[in-house]
Coordinates of N, CA, C and O in Angstrom, one line a residue:
M255 N -14.7 40.9 -21.0 CA -14.9 39.7 -21.8 C -14.9 40.0 -23.3 O -14.3 39.2 -24.1
A256 N -15.6 41.0 -23.7 CA -15.7 41.4 -25.1 C -14.3 41.7 -25.7 O -14.0 41.4 -26.8
T257 N -13.5 42.3 -24.8 CA -12.1 42.7 -25.3 C -11.3 41.4 -25.5 O -10.6 41.4 -26.5
F258 N -11.4 40.5 -24.7 CA -10.8 39.2 -24.8 C -11.1 38.5 -26.1 O -10.3 38.1 -26.9
Q259 N -12.4 38.5 -26.4 CA -12.9 37.9 -27.7 C -12.4 38.7 -28.9 O -12.0 38.1 -29.9
A260 N -12.5 40.0 -28.8 CA -12.1 40.8 -29.9 C -10.6 40.6 -30.2 O -10.2 40.5 -31.4
V261 N -9.8 40.6 -29.2 CA -8.3 40.4 -29.4 C -8.0 39.0 -30.0 O -7.2 38.9 -31.0
F262 N -8.7 38.0 -29.5 CA -8.4 36.7 -30.1 C -8.9 36.6 -31.5 O -8.3 35.9 -32.4
Y263 N -10.1 37.2 -31.8 CA -10.6 37.2 -33.2 C -9.6 37.9 -34.1 O -9.3 37.5 -35.3
L264 N -9.1 39.1 -33.7 CA -8.1 39.8 -34.5 C -6.8 39.0 -34.7 O -6.3 39.0 -35.8
I265 N -6.3 38.3 -33.7 CA -5.2 37.5 -33.9 C -5.5 36.4 -34.9 O -4.6 36.1 -35.8
A266 N -6.7 35.8 -34.8 CA -7.0 34.7 -35.8 C -7.1 35.2 -37.2 O -6.6 34.6 -38.1
I267 N -7.6 36.4 -37.4 CA -7.7 37.0 -38.7 C -6.3 37.3 -39.3 O -6.0 37.0 -40.4
I268 N -5.5 37.8 -38.5 CA -4.1 38.2 -38.9 C -3.4 36.9 -39.3 O -2.7 36.8 -40.3
L269 N -3.5 35.8 -38.4 CA -2.8 34.6 -38.7 C -3.3 33.9 -40.0 O -2.6 33.3 -40.8
L270 N -4.7 34.0 -40.2 CA -5.2 33.5 -41.5 C -4.7 34.2 -42.7 O -4.4 33.6 -43.7
V271 N -4.6 35.5 -42.6 CA -4.0 36.3 -43.7 C -2.6 35.9 -44.0 O -2.2 35.7 -45.1
V272 N -1.8 35.8 -42.9 CA -0.4 35.4 -43.1 C -0.3 34.0 -43.7 O 0.6 33.7 -44.5
A273 N -1.2 33.1 -43.2 CA -1.1 31.7 -43.8 C -1.5 31.7 -45.2 O -1.1 30.8 -46.0
A274 N -2.3 32.6 -45.7 CA -2.8 32.6 -47.1 C -1.8 33.3 -48.0 O -1.9 33.2 -49.3
L275 N -0.8 34.0 -47.5 CA 0.2 34.6 -48.4 C 1.0 33.6 -49.1 O 1.5 32.6 -48.5
P276 N 1.2 33.8 -50.4 CA 2.0 32.8 -51.2 C 3.5 33.1 -51.1 O 4.1 33.7 -51.9
L277 N 4.1 32.6 -50.0 CA 5.6 32.8 -49.8 C 6.3 31.5 -50.4 O 5.9 30.4 -50.0
P278 N 7.2 31.7 -51.2 CA 7.8 30.5 -51.9 C 8.7 29.7 -50.9 O 8.8 28.5 -51.2
S279 N 9.2 30.2 -49.9 CA 10.1 29.5 -49.0 C 9.4 28.6 -48.0 O 9.9 27.8 -47.4
R280 N 8.1 28.8 -48.0 CA 7.3 28.1 -47.0 C 6.4 27.1 -47.7 O 5.7 27.4 -48.6
R281 N 6.5 25.8 -47.3 CA 5.7 24.8 -48.0 C 4.5 24.4 -47.1 O 3.3 24.5 -47.5
T282 N 4.7 23.9 -45.9 CA 3.6 23.4 -45.1 C 3.4 24.3 -43.8 O 2.6 24.0 -43.0
R283 N 4.2 25.3 -43.7 CA 4.1 26.1 -42.5 C 2.8 26.9 -42.5 O 2.2 27.2 -41.5
G284 N 2.2 27.2 -43.7 CA 0.9 27.9 -43.8 C -0.2 27.1 -43.1 O -1.1 27.6 -42.5
V285 N -0.1 25.7 -43.2 CA -1.1 24.9 -42.6 C -1.0 25.0 -41.1 O -2.0 25.1 -40.4
G286 N 0.2 25.0 -40.6 CA 0.3 25.2 -39.1 C -0.2 26.5 -38.6 O -0.8 26.6 -37.6
I287 N 0.1 27.6 -39.4 CA -0.4 28.9 -39.0 C -1.9 28.9 -39.1 O -2.5 29.5 -38.2
A288 N -2.5 28.3 -40.1 CA -3.9 28.3 -40.2 C -4.5 27.5 -39.1 O -5.6 27.9 -38.6
L289 N -3.9 26.4 -38.7 CA -4.5 25.7 -37.5 C -4.3 26.5 -36.2 O -5.2 26.4 -35.4
L290 N -3.3 27.2 -36.1 CA -3.1 28.1 -34.9 C -4.2 29.2 -34.9 O -4.8 29.5 -33.9
A291 N -4.5 29.7 -36.1 CA -5.6 30.7 -36.2 C -6.9 30.1 -35.9 O -7.7 30.7 -35.2
A292 N -7.1 28.9 -36.3 CA -8.4 28.2 -36.0 C -8.5 28.0 -34.4 O -9.6 28.1 -33.9
A293 N -7.4 27.7 -33.8 CA -7.4 27.5 -32.4 C -7.7 28.8 -31.7 O -8.5 28.9 -30.7
F294 N -7.2 30.0 -32.1 CA -7.5 31.3 -31.6 C -9.0 31.6 -31.8 O -9.6 32.1 -30.9
A295 N -9.5 31.3 -33.0 CA -10.9 31.6 -33.3 C -11.8 30.8 -32.4 O -12.8 31.2 -31.9
L296 N -11.5 29.5 -32.2 CA -12.3 28.6 -31.4 C -12.3 29.1 -29.9 O -13.3 29.0 -29.2
T297 N -11.1 29.5 -29.4 CA -11.0 30.0 -28.1 C -11.8 31.2 -27.9 O -12.5 31.4 -26.9
A298 N -11.8 32.2 -28.9 CA -12.6 33.4 -28.8 C -14.1 33.0 -28.8 O -14.9 33.6 -28.1
F299 N -14.5 32.1 -29.7 CA -15.9 31.7 -29.7 C -16.4 31.0 -28.4 O -17.5 31.2 -28.0
A300 N -15.5 30.3 -27.8 CA -15.9 29.6 -26.6 C -15.6 30.4 -25.3 O -15.8 30.0 -24.2
A301 N -15.2 31.7 -25.5 CA -14.9 32.5 -24.3 C -16.0 32.7 -23.3 O -15.8 32.6 -22.1
P302 N -17.3 32.9 -23.8 CA -18.4 32.9 -22.7 C -18.5 31.7 -21.9 O -18.8 31.7 -20.7
T303 N -18.3 30.5 -22.5 CA -18.4 29.2 -21.8 C -17.2 29.1 -20.9 O -17.4 28.6 -19.7
I304 N -16.0 29.5 -21.3 CA -14.8 29.4 -20.4 C -15.0 30.4 -19.2 O -14.7 30.0 -18.1
D305 N -15.6 31.6 -19.5 CA -15.8 32.5 -18.4 C -16.8 32.1 -17.4 O -16.7 32.3 -16.2
A306 N -17.8 31.4 -17.9 CA -18.9 30.9 -17.0 C -18.3 29.8 -16.1 O -18.9 29.6 -15.0
G307 N -17.3 29.1 -16.5 CA -16.7 28.0 -15.7 C -15.9 28.5 -14.6 O -15.6 27.8 -13.6
F308 N -15.5 29.8 -14.6 CA -14.6 30.3 -13.5 C -15.4 31.2 -12.7 O -15.9 32.1 -12.6

């Protein structure tokens, strides 16, 4: 369980860093990447509840 959470938190951090990079060719894609990172972080945060349901 802890590995699952750690991997998802790492993915969320990497996506947030990529979303924060100032790339000129990207206008709103950073918002989508940031929302994906938030989804990964929320999934990692809720992992104990998800695990308890199964």
